[in-house]
Amino acid sequence: MAHNYQRPEVQDIADFVGDSLELARKATQLEVKVIVLCAVHFMAENAAILNPSRTVLLAESSAGCPMADMIDADELREWKKKYPKAAVVCYVNTTAEVKAESDICCTSANAVKVVEDVPNDEILFIPDRNLGHFVATKTKKKIILYPGYCVTHARLTAKHVLAAKEAHPDAKVVVHPECTAEVIALADAVLSTSQMARYIKESPAKKFLIGTEEGIIHRLKKENPGKTFYVVSRAMVCPNMKKTTLEKLATTMETRRNVIVVPEDIRLRAKRALDRMLEIA
Ligand code: 13P
Ligand code: SF4
């Protein structure tokens, strides 16, 4: 299974390519002994949490997500003490330990729905302050933001978007909710990576400015031969997503290295938060 940001040649040989919600959901439906994730660590961990009877491998062991490392379980426990009435809504870009301390998970595809669905009026949203801020603009609930962010999406500025719009005035601007509020304010649509793919397929527009990691352009071009895509900024490259190469994947599959193991007590608590999300979203 490969994430939408993977290298083109890795996406092309994957059995399934998707966003983090689709990868998590797919992991619950597979009837195979071994699942290999071409993605970053937390995505493979999600598959291992949801599939205890399968062997889950991460194609490249050093592929992590810097945002997921911005909060640990101790820090979250301290925040929970400060906001005892708040439900913890945890973006899936987190470690299993952090998920185990959370009430429910969300992805960029369902964050608003999840926040609306929990009974609490106060939400501690971790760790992405940009996704959390985007959710706050869509709900009446009180959203307490944790100051995490994606280093790749943070590189995209309003100046980049304005310059791209000037160069391509007839293009639709589609961005990921990990972008800053100033970038989101200039977008025509704010979507998860697979939601972008669906939106673009259905849109009558012919040109699109893409405000997310550049790996998705490969899939968009393949699925929409008559449409044109521009990355809003060339800086939109997630180095961790690019660590997986065909050679590394082949070695991982041949040797069955990089097995993802989650301690059972943590797995069960993290699974509860993921299951709650999958039930409602
Ligand atoms: P998606 O769930 O939209 O694919 O996003 C995952 C991610 O890591 C974005 O940077
Ligand atoms: Fe993490 Fe950002 Fe890379 Fe997504 S793009 S995996 S949030 S660092």
PDB file of C-alpha atoms in Angstrom, residues 87-259:
ATOM      1  CA  ALA A  87     -12.261  15.503  24.373  1.00  0.00           C
ATOM      2  CA  VAL A  88      -8.899  14.737  22.776  1.00  0.00           C
ATOM      3  CA  VAL A  89      -9.220  14.555  18.981  1.00  0.00           C
ATOM      4  CA  CYS A  90      -5.983  13.224  17.648  1.00  0.00           C
ATOM      5  CA  TYR A  91      -4.872  13.627  14.030  1.00  0.00           C
ATOM      6  CA  VAL A  92      -3.637  10.230  12.784  1.00  0.00           C
ATOM      7  CA  ASN A  93      -0.206  11.835  12.226  1.00  0.00           C
ATOM      8  CA  THR A  94       0.790  10.748  15.760  1.00  0.00           C
ATOM      9  CA  THR A  95       2.478   7.818  17.478  1.00  0.00           C
ATOM     10  CA  ALA A  96       0.552   4.828  18.849  1.00  0.00           C
ATOM     11  CA  GLU A  97       1.338   6.041  22.409  1.00  0.00           C
ATOM     12  CA  VAL A  98      -0.329   9.393  21.701  1.00  0.00           C
ATOM     13  CA  LYS A  99      -3.348   7.725  20.090  1.00  0.00           C
ATOM     14  CA  ALA A 100      -3.629   5.519  23.181  1.00  0.00           C
ATOM     15  CA  GLU A 101      -4.062   8.686  25.299  1.00  0.00           C
ATOM     16  CA  SER A 102      -6.709  10.132  22.948  1.00  0.00           C
ATOM     17  CA  ASP A 103     -10.482   9.833  22.788  1.00  0.00           C
ATOM     18  CA  ILE A 104     -10.772   9.595  19.025  1.00  0.00           C
ATOM     19  CA  CYS A 105      -8.624   9.908  15.906  1.00  0.00           C
ATOM     20  CA  CYS A 106      -9.289  11.921  12.767  1.00  0.00           C
ATOM     21  CA  THR A 107      -7.642  12.427   9.394  1.00  0.00           C
ATOM     22  CA  SER A 108      -7.673  15.439   7.108  1.00  0.00           C
ATOM     23  CA  ALA A 109     -10.605  13.781   5.296  1.00  0.00           C
ATOM     24  CA  ASN A 110     -12.938  13.635   8.314  1.00  0.00           C
ATOM     25  CA  ALA A 111     -11.676  16.048  11.014  1.00  0.00           C
ATOM     26  CA  VAL A 112     -14.753  18.315  10.957  1.00  0.00           C
ATOM     27  CA  LYS A 113     -17.121  15.331  11.067  1.00  0.00           C
ATOM     28  CA  VAL A 114     -15.255  13.755  13.987  1.00  0.00           C
ATOM     29  CA  VAL A 115     -15.221  16.998  16.012  1.00  0.00           C
ATOM     30  CA  GLU A 116     -18.948  17.483  15.396  1.00  0.00           C
ATOM     31  CA  ASP A 117     -19.686  13.891  16.374  1.00  0.00           C
ATOM     32  CA  VAL A 118     -18.020  13.810  19.821  1.00  0.00           C
ATOM     33  CA  PRO A 119     -20.410  14.883  22.598  1.00  0.00           C
ATOM     34  CA  ASN A 120     -18.009  17.395  24.231  1.00  0.00           C
ATOM     35  CA  ASP A 121     -18.242  21.121  23.444  1.00  0.00           C
ATOM     36  CA  GLU A 122     -14.557  21.568  24.162  1.00  0.00           C
ATOM     37  CA  ILE A 123     -11.973  19.806  21.973  1.00  0.00           C
ATOM     38  CA  LEU A 124      -8.261  19.468  22.532  1.00  0.00           C
ATOM     39  CA  PHE A 125      -7.076  19.104  18.949  1.00  0.00           C
ATOM     40  CA  ILE A 126      -3.599  17.583  18.547  1.00  0.00           C
ATOM     41  CA  PRO A 127      -1.023  18.027  17.083  1.00  0.00           C
ATOM     42  CA  ASP A 128      -1.690  20.032  13.879  1.00  0.00           C
ATOM     43  CA  ARG A 129      -2.540  23.646  14.647  1.00  0.00           C
ATOM     44  CA  ASN A 130      -3.378  24.341  10.986  1.00  0.00           C
ATOM     45  CA  LEU A 131      -5.837  21.482  10.561  1.00  0.00           C
ATOM     46  CA  GLY A 132      -7.220  22.373  14.016  1.00  0.00           C
ATOM     47  CA  HIS A 133      -7.665  26.009  13.006  1.00  0.00           C
ATOM     48  CA  PHE A 134      -9.393  24.944   9.783  1.00  0.00           C
ATOM     49  CA  VAL A 135     -11.789  22.758  11.813  1.00  0.00           C
ATOM     50  CA  ALA A 136     -12.436  25.672  14.204  1.00  0.00           C
ATOM     51  CA  THR A 137     -13.724  27.746  11.270  1.00  0.00           C
ATOM     52  CA  LYS A 138     -16.295  25.005  10.516  1.00  0.00           C
ATOM     53  CA  THR A 139     -17.724  24.350  13.989  1.00  0.00           C
ATOM     54  CA  LYS A 140     -19.183  26.248  16.945  1.00  0.00           C
ATOM     55  CA  LYS A 141     -17.223  24.073  19.389  1.00  0.00           C
ATOM     56  CA  LYS A 142     -14.295  25.475  21.350  1.00  0.00           C
ATOM     57  CA  ILE A 143     -11.105  24.119  19.775  1.00  0.00           C
ATOM     58  CA  ILE A 144      -7.921  24.205  21.833  1.00  0.00           C
ATOM     59  CA  LEU A 145      -4.965  24.060  19.469  1.00  0.00           C
ATOM     60  CA  TYR A 146      -1.694  22.287  20.095  1.00  0.00           C
ATOM     61  CA  PRO A 147       1.219  24.075  18.333  1.00  0.00           C
ATOM     62  CA  GLY A 148       2.327  21.253  15.975  1.00  0.00           C
ATOM     63  CA  TYR A 149       2.546  21.622  12.219  1.00  0.00           C
ATOM     64  CA  CYS A 150       3.798  19.984   9.039  1.00  0.00           C
ATOM     65  CA  VAL A 151       7.206  21.333   8.063  1.00  0.00           C
ATOM     66  CA  THR A 152       6.509  20.686   4.363  1.00  0.00           C
ATOM     67  CA  HIS A 153       3.111  22.416   4.203  1.00  0.00           C
ATOM     68  CA  ALA A 154       4.449  25.297   6.340  1.00  0.00           C
ATOM     69  CA  ARG A 155       6.757  26.212   3.429  1.00  0.00           C
ATOM     70  CA  LEU A 156       3.780  27.277   1.343  1.00  0.00           C
ATOM     71  CA  THR A 157       2.950  30.978   1.778  1.00  0.00           C
ATOM     72  CA  ALA A 158       0.168  33.297   0.596  1.00  0.00           C
ATOM     73  CA  LYS A 159       2.793  34.989  -1.602  1.00  0.00           C
ATOM     74  CA  HIS A 160       3.383  31.687  -3.443  1.00  0.00           C
ATOM     75  CA  VAL A 161      -0.357  31.232  -3.993  1.00  0.00           C
ATOM     76  CA  LEU A 162      -0.881  34.800  -5.200  1.00  0.00           C
ATOM     77  CA  ALA A 163       2.036  34.521  -7.646  1.00  0.00           C
ATOM     78  CA  ALA A 164       0.726  31.174  -8.949  1.00  0.00           C
ATOM     79  CA  LYS A 165      -2.790  32.605  -9.334  1.00  0.00           C
ATOM     80  CA  GLU A 166      -1.390  35.515 -11.299  1.00  0.00           C
ATOM     81  CA  ALA A 167       0.473  33.142 -13.626  1.00  0.00           C
ATOM     82  CA  HIS A 168      -2.574  30.848 -14.036  1.00  0.00           C
ATOM     83  CA  PRO A 169      -5.696  32.962 -13.395  1.00  0.00           C
ATOM     84  CA  ASP A 170      -8.072  30.330 -14.796  1.00  0.00           C
ATOM     85  CA  ALA A 171      -6.801  27.536 -12.509  1.00  0.00           C
ATOM     86  CA  LYS A 172      -8.642  26.255  -9.424  1.00  0.00           C
ATOM     87  CA  VAL A 173      -6.585  26.402  -6.210  1.00  0.00           C
ATOM     88  CA  VAL A 174      -6.777  23.155  -4.239  1.00  0.00           C
ATOM     89  CA  VAL A 175      -4.874  22.910  -0.933  1.00  0.00           C
ATOM     90  CA  HIS A 176      -4.441  20.515   1.973  1.00  0.00           C
ATOM     91  CA  PRO A 177      -5.752  21.577   5.421  1.00  0.00           C
ATOM     92  CA  GLU A 178      -2.204  21.243   6.831  1.00  0.00           C
ATOM     93  CA  CYS A 179      -1.517  24.550   5.042  1.00  0.00           C
ATOM     94  CA  THR A 180      -1.556  27.785   7.051  1.00  0.00           C
ATOM     95  CA  ALA A 181      -4.758  29.825   7.446  1.00  0.00           C
ATOM     96  CA  GLU A 182      -3.444  32.517   5.044  1.00  0.00           C
ATOM     97  CA  VAL A 183      -3.010  29.888   2.311  1.00  0.00           C
ATOM     98  CA  ILE A 184      -6.365  28.232   3.052  1.00  0.00           C
ATOM     99  CA  ALA A 185      -8.076  31.641   2.757  1.00  0.00           C
ATOM    100  CA  LEU A 186      -6.957  31.828  -0.900  1.00  0.00           C
ATOM    101  CA  ALA A 187      -8.086  28.321  -1.892  1.00  0.00           C
ATOM    102  CA  ASP A 188     -11.107  27.186  -3.892  1.00  0.00           C
ATOM    103  CA  ALA A 189     -11.098  23.830  -2.088  1.00  0.00           C
ATOM    104  CA  VAL A 190      -9.458  22.472   1.093  1.00  0.00           C
ATOM    105  CA  LEU A 191      -9.217  18.686   0.915  1.00  0.00           C
ATOM    106  CA  SER A 192      -7.341  15.555   1.962  1.00  0.00           C
ATOM    107  CA  THR A 193      -5.134  14.066  -0.758  1.00  0.00           C
ATOM    108  CA  SER A 194      -7.674  11.497  -2.008  1.00  0.00           C
ATOM    109  CA  GLN A 195     -10.516  14.007  -1.722  1.00  0.00           C
ATOM    110  CA  MET A 196      -8.434  16.209  -4.060  1.00  0.00           C
ATOM    111  CA  ALA A 197      -8.246  13.360  -6.568  1.00  0.00           C
ATOM    112  CA  ARG A 198     -12.040  12.930  -6.480  1.00  0.00           C
ATOM    113  CA  TYR A 199     -12.740  16.685  -6.604  1.00  0.00           C
ATOM    114  CA  ILE A 200     -10.477  17.136  -9.645  1.00  0.00           C
ATOM    115  CA  LYS A 201     -11.972  14.160 -11.486  1.00  0.00           C
ATOM    116  CA  GLU A 202     -15.475  15.589 -11.045  1.00  0.00           C
ATOM    117  CA  SER A 203     -14.590  19.254 -11.677  1.00  0.00           C
ATOM    118  CA  PRO A 204     -15.326  20.787 -15.111  1.00  0.00           C
ATOM    119  CA  ALA A 205     -12.191  22.974 -14.662  1.00  0.00           C
ATOM    120  CA  LYS A 206      -9.152  22.118 -16.793  1.00  0.00           C
ATOM    121  CA  LYS A 207      -6.292  23.653 -14.760  1.00  0.00           C
ATOM    122  CA  PHE A 208      -5.421  23.213 -11.086  1.00  0.00           C
ATOM    123  CA  LEU A 209      -2.891  24.756  -8.715  1.00  0.00           C
ATOM    124  CA  ILE A 210      -1.994  22.100  -6.170  1.00  0.00           C
ATOM    125  CA  GLY A 211      -1.079  23.148  -2.624  1.00  0.00           C
ATOM    126  CA  THR A 212       0.214  19.924  -1.152  1.00  0.00           C
ATOM    127  CA  GLU A 213       3.149  17.519  -1.467  1.00  0.00           C
ATOM    128  CA  GLU A 214       4.151  17.217  -5.119  1.00  0.00           C
ATOM    129  CA  GLY A 215       3.942  13.386  -5.230  1.00  0.00           C
ATOM    130  CA  ILE A 216       0.192  13.575  -5.751  1.00  0.00           C
ATOM    131  CA  ILE A 217       0.663  15.202  -9.169  1.00  0.00           C
ATOM    132  CA  HIS A 218       1.611  11.789 -10.620  1.00  0.00           C
ATOM    133  CA  ARG A 219      -1.751  10.286  -9.678  1.00  0.00           C
ATOM    134  CA  LEU A 220      -3.664  13.390 -10.784  1.00  0.00           C
ATOM    135  CA  LYS A 221      -2.020  13.375 -14.230  1.00  0.00           C
ATOM    136  CA  LYS A 222      -2.638   9.655 -14.673  1.00  0.00           C
ATOM    137  CA  GLU A 223      -6.308   9.927 -13.748  1.00  0.00           C
ATOM    138  CA  ASN A 224      -7.004  13.150 -15.670  1.00  0.00           C
ATOM    139  CA  PRO A 225      -5.171  13.117 -19.023  1.00  0.00           C
ATOM    140  CA  GLY A 226      -7.053  16.184 -20.305  1.00  0.00           C
ATOM    141  CA  LYS A 227      -6.265  18.404 -17.314  1.00  0.00           C
ATOM    142  CA  THR A 228      -3.168  20.423 -16.340  1.00  0.00           C
ATOM    143  CA  PHE A 229      -1.580  20.603 -12.884  1.00  0.00           C
ATOM    144  CA  TYR A 230       0.879  23.066 -11.353  1.00  0.00           C
ATOM    145  CA  VAL A 231       2.456  22.817  -7.899  1.00  0.00           C
ATOM    146  CA  VAL A 232       1.973  26.118  -6.100  1.00  0.00           C
ATOM    147  CA  SER A 233       5.578  25.907  -4.841  1.00  0.00           C
ATOM    148  CA  ARG A 234       8.463  23.624  -5.771  1.00  0.00           C
ATOM    149  CA  ALA A 235       9.365  23.494  -2.055  1.00  0.00           C
ATOM    150  CA  MET A 236       6.432  21.142  -1.437  1.00  0.00           C
ATOM    151  CA  VAL A 237       8.456  17.958  -1.061  1.00  0.00           C
ATOM    152  CA  CYS A 238       8.212  15.731   2.033  1.00  0.00           C
ATOM    153  CA  PRO A 239      11.726  14.214   2.314  1.00  0.00           C
ATOM    154  CA  ASN A 240      10.416  11.340   4.423  1.00  0.00           C
ATOM    155  CA  MET A 241       7.840  10.293   1.848  1.00  0.00           C
ATOM    156  CA  LYS A 242      10.608  10.272  -0.762  1.00  0.00           C
ATOM    157  CA  LYS A 243      12.864   7.928   1.239  1.00  0.00           C
ATOM    158  CA  THR A 244      11.085   4.860  -0.141  1.00  0.00           C
ATOM    159  CA  THR A 245      12.624   3.676  -3.408  1.00  0.00           C
ATOM    160  CA  LEU A 246      11.853   0.556  -5.441  1.00  0.00           C
ATOM    161  CA  GLU A 247      15.205  -0.924  -4.336  1.00  0.00           C
ATOM    162  CA  LYS A 248      14.438  -0.414  -0.631  1.00  0.00           C
ATOM    163  CA  LEU A 249      10.951  -1.801  -1.105  1.00  0.00           C
ATOM    164  CA  ALA A 250      12.338  -4.892  -2.870  1.00  0.00           C
ATOM    165  CA  THR A 251      14.825  -5.535  -0.046  1.00  0.00           C
ATOM    166  CA  THR A 252      12.093  -5.100   2.570  1.00  0.00           C
ATOM    167  CA  MET A 253       9.848  -7.586   0.752  1.00  0.00           C
ATOM    168  CA  GLU A 254      12.667 -10.098   0.217  1.00  0.00           C
ATOM    169  CA  THR A 255      13.998  -9.989   3.775  1.00  0.00           C
ATOM    170  CA  ARG A 256      10.772  -9.092   5.630  1.00  0.00           C
ATOM    171  CA  ARG A 257      12.653  -6.431   7.579  1.00  0.00           C
ATOM    172  CA  ASN A 258      11.226  -3.337   9.323  1.00  0.00           C
ATOM    173  CA  VAL A 259       8.422  -5.193  11.093  1.00  0.00           C
TER     174      VAL A 259
END
